[in-house]
PDB file of C-alpha atoms in Angstrom:
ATOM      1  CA  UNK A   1     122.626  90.183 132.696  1.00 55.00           C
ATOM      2  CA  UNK A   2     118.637  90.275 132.088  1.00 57.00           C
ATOM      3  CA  UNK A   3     117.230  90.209 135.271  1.00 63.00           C
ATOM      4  CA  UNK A   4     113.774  90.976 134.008  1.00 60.00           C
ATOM      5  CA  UNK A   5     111.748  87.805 133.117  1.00 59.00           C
ATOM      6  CA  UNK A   6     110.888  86.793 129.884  1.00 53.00           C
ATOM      7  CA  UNK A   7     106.769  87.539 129.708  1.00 56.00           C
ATOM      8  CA  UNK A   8     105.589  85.761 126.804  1.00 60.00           C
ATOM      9  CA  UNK A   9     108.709  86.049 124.769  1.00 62.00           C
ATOM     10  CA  UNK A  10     107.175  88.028 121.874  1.00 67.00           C
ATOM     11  CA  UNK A  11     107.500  91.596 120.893  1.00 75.00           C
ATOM     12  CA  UNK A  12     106.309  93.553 116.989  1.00 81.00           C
ATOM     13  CA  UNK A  13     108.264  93.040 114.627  1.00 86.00           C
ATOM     14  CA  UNK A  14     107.907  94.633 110.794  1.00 89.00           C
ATOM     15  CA  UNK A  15     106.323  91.425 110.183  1.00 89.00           C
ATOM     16  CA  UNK A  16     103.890  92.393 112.499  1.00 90.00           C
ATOM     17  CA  UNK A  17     102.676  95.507 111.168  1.00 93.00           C
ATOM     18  CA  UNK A  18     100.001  96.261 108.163  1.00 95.00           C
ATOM     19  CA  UNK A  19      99.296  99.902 107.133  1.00 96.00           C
ATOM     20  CA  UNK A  20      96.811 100.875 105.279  1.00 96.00           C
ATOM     21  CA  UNK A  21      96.360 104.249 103.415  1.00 95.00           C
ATOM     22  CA  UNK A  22      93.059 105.789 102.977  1.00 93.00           C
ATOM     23  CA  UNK A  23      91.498 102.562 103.686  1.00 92.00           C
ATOM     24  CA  UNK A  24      93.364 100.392 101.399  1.00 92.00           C
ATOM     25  CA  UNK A  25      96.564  97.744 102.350  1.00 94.00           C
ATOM     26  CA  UNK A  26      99.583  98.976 101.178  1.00 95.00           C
ATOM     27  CA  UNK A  27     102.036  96.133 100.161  1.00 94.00           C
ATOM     28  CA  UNK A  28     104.466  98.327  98.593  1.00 95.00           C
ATOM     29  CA  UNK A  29     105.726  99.628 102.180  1.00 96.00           C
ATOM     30  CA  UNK A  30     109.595  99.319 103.397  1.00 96.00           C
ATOM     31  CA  UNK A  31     108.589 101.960 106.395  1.00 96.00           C
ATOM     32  CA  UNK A  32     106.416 103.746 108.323  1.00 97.00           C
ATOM     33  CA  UNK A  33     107.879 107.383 110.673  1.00 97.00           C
ATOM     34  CA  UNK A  34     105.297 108.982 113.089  1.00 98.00           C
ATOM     35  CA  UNK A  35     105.329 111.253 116.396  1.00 98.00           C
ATOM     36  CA  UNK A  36     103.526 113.940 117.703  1.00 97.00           C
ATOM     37  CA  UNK A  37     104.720 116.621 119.640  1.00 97.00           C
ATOM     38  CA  UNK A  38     103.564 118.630 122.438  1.00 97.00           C
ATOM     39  CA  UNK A  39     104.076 122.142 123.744  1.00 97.00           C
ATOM     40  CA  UNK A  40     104.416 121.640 127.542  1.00 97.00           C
ATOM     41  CA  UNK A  41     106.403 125.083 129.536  1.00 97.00           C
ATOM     42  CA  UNK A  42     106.959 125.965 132.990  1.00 97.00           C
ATOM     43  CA  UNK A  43     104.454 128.802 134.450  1.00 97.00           C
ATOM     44  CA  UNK A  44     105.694 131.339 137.268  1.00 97.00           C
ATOM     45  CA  UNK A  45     104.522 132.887 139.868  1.00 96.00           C
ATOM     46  CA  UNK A  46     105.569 133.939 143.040  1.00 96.00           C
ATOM     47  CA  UNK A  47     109.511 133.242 143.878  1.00 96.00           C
ATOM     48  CA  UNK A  48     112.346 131.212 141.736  1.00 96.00           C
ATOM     49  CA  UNK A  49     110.434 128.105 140.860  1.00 97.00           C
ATOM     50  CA  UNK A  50     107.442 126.848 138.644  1.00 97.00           C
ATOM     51  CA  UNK A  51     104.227 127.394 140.112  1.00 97.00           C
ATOM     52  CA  UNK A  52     102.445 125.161 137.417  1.00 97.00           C
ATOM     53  CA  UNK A  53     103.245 123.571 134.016  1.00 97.00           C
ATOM     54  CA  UNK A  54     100.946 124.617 130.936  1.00 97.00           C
ATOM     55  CA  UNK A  55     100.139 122.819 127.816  1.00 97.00           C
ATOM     56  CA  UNK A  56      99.739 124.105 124.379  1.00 97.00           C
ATOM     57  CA  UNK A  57      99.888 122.597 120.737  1.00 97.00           C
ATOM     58  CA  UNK A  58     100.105 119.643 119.422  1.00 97.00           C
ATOM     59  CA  UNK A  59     102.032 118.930 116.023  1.00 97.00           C
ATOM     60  CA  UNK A  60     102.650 115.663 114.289  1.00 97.00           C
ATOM     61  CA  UNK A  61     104.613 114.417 111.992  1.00 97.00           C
ATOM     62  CA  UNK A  62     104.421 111.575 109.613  1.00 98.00           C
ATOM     63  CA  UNK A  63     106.370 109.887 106.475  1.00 97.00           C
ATOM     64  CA  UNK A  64     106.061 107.035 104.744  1.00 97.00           C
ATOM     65  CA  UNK A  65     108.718 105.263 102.898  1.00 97.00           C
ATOM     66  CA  UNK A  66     106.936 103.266  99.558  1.00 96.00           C
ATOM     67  CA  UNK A  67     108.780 100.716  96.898  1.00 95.00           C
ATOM     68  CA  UNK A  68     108.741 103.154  93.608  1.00 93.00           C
ATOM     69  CA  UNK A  69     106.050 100.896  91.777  1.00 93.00           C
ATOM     70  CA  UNK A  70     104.019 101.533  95.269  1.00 94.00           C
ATOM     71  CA  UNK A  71     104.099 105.616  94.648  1.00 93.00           C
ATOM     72  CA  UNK A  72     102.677 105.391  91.218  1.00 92.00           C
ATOM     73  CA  UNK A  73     100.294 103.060  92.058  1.00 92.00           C
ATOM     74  CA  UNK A  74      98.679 105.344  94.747  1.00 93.00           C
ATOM     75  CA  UNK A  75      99.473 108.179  92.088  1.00 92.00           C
ATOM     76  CA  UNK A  76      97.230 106.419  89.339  1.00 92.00           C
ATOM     77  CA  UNK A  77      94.286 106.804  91.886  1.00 89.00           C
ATOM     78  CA  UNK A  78      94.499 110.703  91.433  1.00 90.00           C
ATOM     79  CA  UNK A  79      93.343 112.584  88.412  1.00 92.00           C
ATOM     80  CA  UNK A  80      96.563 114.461  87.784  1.00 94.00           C
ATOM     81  CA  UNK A  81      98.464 111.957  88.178  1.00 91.00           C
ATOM     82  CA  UNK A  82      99.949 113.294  91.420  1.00 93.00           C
ATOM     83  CA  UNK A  83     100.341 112.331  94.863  1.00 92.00           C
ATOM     84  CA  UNK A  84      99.794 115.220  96.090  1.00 93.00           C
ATOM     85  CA  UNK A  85      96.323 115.899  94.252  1.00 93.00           C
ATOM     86  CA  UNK A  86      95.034 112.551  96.084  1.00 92.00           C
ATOM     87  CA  UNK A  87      92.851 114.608  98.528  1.00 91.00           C
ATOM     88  CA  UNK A  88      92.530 114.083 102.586  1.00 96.00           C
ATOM     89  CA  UNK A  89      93.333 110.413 103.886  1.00 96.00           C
ATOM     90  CA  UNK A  90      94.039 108.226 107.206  1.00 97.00           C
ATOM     91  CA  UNK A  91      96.808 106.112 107.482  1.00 98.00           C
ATOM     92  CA  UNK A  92      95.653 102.976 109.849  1.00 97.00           C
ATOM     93  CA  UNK A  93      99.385 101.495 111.339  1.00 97.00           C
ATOM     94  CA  UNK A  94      97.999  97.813 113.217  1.00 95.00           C
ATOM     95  CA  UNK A  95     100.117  96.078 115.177  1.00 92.00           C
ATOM     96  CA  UNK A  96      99.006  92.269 115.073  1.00 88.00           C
ATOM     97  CA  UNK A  97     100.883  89.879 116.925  1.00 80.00           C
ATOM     98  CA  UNK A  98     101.271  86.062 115.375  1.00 75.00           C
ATOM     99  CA  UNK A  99     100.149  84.668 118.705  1.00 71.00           C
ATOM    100  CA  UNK A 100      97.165  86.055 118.678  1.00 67.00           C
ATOM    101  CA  UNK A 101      97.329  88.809 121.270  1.00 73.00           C
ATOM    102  CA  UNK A 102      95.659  92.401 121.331  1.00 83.00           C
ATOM    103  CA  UNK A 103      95.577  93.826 117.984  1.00 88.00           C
ATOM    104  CA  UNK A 104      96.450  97.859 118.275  1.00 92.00           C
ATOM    105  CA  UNK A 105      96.069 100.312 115.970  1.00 94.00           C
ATOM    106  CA  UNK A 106      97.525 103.893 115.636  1.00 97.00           C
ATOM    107  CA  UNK A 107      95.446 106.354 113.442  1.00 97.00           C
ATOM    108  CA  UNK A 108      97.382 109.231 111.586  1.00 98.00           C
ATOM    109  CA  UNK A 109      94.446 111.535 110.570  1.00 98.00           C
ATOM    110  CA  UNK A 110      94.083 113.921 108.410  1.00 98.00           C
ATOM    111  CA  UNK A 111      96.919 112.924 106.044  1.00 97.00           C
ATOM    112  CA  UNK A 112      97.880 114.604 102.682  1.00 96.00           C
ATOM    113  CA  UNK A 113     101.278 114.186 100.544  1.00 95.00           C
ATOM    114  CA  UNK A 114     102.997 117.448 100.458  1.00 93.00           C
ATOM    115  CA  UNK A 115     105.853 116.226  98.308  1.00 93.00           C
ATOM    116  CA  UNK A 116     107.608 113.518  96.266  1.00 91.00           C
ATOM    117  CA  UNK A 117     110.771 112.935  94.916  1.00 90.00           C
ATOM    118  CA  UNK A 118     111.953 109.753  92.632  1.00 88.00           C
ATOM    119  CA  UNK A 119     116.013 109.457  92.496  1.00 89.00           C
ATOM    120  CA  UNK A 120     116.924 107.291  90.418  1.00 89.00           C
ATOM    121  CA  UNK A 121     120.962 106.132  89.459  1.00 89.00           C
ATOM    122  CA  UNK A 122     122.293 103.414  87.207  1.00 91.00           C
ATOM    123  CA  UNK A 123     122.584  99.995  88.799  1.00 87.00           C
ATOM    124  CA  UNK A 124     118.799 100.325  90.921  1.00 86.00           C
ATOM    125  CA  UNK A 125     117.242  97.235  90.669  1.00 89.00           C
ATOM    126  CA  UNK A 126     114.280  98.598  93.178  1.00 89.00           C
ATOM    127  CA  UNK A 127     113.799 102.623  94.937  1.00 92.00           C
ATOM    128  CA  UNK A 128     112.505 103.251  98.135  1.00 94.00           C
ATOM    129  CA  UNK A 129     110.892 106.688  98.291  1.00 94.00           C
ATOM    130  CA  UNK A 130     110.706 108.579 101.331  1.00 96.00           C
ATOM    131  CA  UNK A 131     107.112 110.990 101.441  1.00 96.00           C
ATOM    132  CA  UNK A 132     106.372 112.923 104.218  1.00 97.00           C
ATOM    133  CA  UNK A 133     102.717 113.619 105.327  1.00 97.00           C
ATOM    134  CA  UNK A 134     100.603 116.680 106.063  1.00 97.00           C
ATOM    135  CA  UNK A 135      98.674 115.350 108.845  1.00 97.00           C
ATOM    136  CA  UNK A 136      96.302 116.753 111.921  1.00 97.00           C
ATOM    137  CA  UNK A 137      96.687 114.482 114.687  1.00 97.00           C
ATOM    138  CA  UNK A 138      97.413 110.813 115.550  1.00 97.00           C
ATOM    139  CA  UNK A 139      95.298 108.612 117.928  1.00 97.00           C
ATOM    140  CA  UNK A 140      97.717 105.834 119.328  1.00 96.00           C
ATOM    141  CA  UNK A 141      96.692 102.803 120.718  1.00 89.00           C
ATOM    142  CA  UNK A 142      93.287 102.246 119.216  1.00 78.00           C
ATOM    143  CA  UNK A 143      91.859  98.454 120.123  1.00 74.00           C
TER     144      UNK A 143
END
């Protein structure tokens, strides 16, 4: 039983989401992956117990998951041909809401494709490509 009440009875849904990559809308998109990850460890001192918690890096990761026709589309915009020669790029994820609420963006910056592989097998009427991304940081939650 639900014993929280129903806000405003609306939450994101994939239909919700645009993405762009390096500034331009992506239509060719079946998924978007992205966390970051922090270094966070206990620091001693006198006796058994923590005397203080410490930060350190922060790593991210990032993927994108692109209709076939999607990846050589982006590719085209490279002069090799390749993803991977595309250069440095953001990846913009909004989050817009049909009732018109808050828009939010997350930011992955920094991006670059490391890798790409196409897999094709008899009977495919579409691929979905899984890329992950090279990226530096992501800023979540922009308005």
């Amino acid at each position: 039983m639900n014993i929280i009440p129903l806000v405003n009875g609306n939450v994101y849904g994939w239909a919700d989401i645009t993405v762009l990559v390096g500034g331009t809308h992506v239509t060719g998109i079946r998924g978007v992956k992205y966390s970051d990850k922090q270094e966070v460890s206990n620091v001693y001192g006198a006796g058994r117990y923590p005397v203080g918690r410490a930060k350190g890096r922060i790593t991210c990761e990032a993927s994108l998951k692109l209709l076939a026709d999607e990846v050589r589309s982006l590719a085209s915009s490279s002069s090799t041909g390749r993803l991977q020669d595309l250069g440095v790029f953001d990846v913009q994820v909004s989050y817009i809401p049909d009732d018109s609420g808050k828009i939010v963006h997350d930011v992955i910056h920094d991006c670059q494709f490391s890798e790409v592989e196409l897999d094709w097998s008899e009977g495919d009427a579409s691929k979905e490509v899984d890329i992950p991304l090279v990226c530096s940081r992501i800023e979540w939650g922009r308005l």
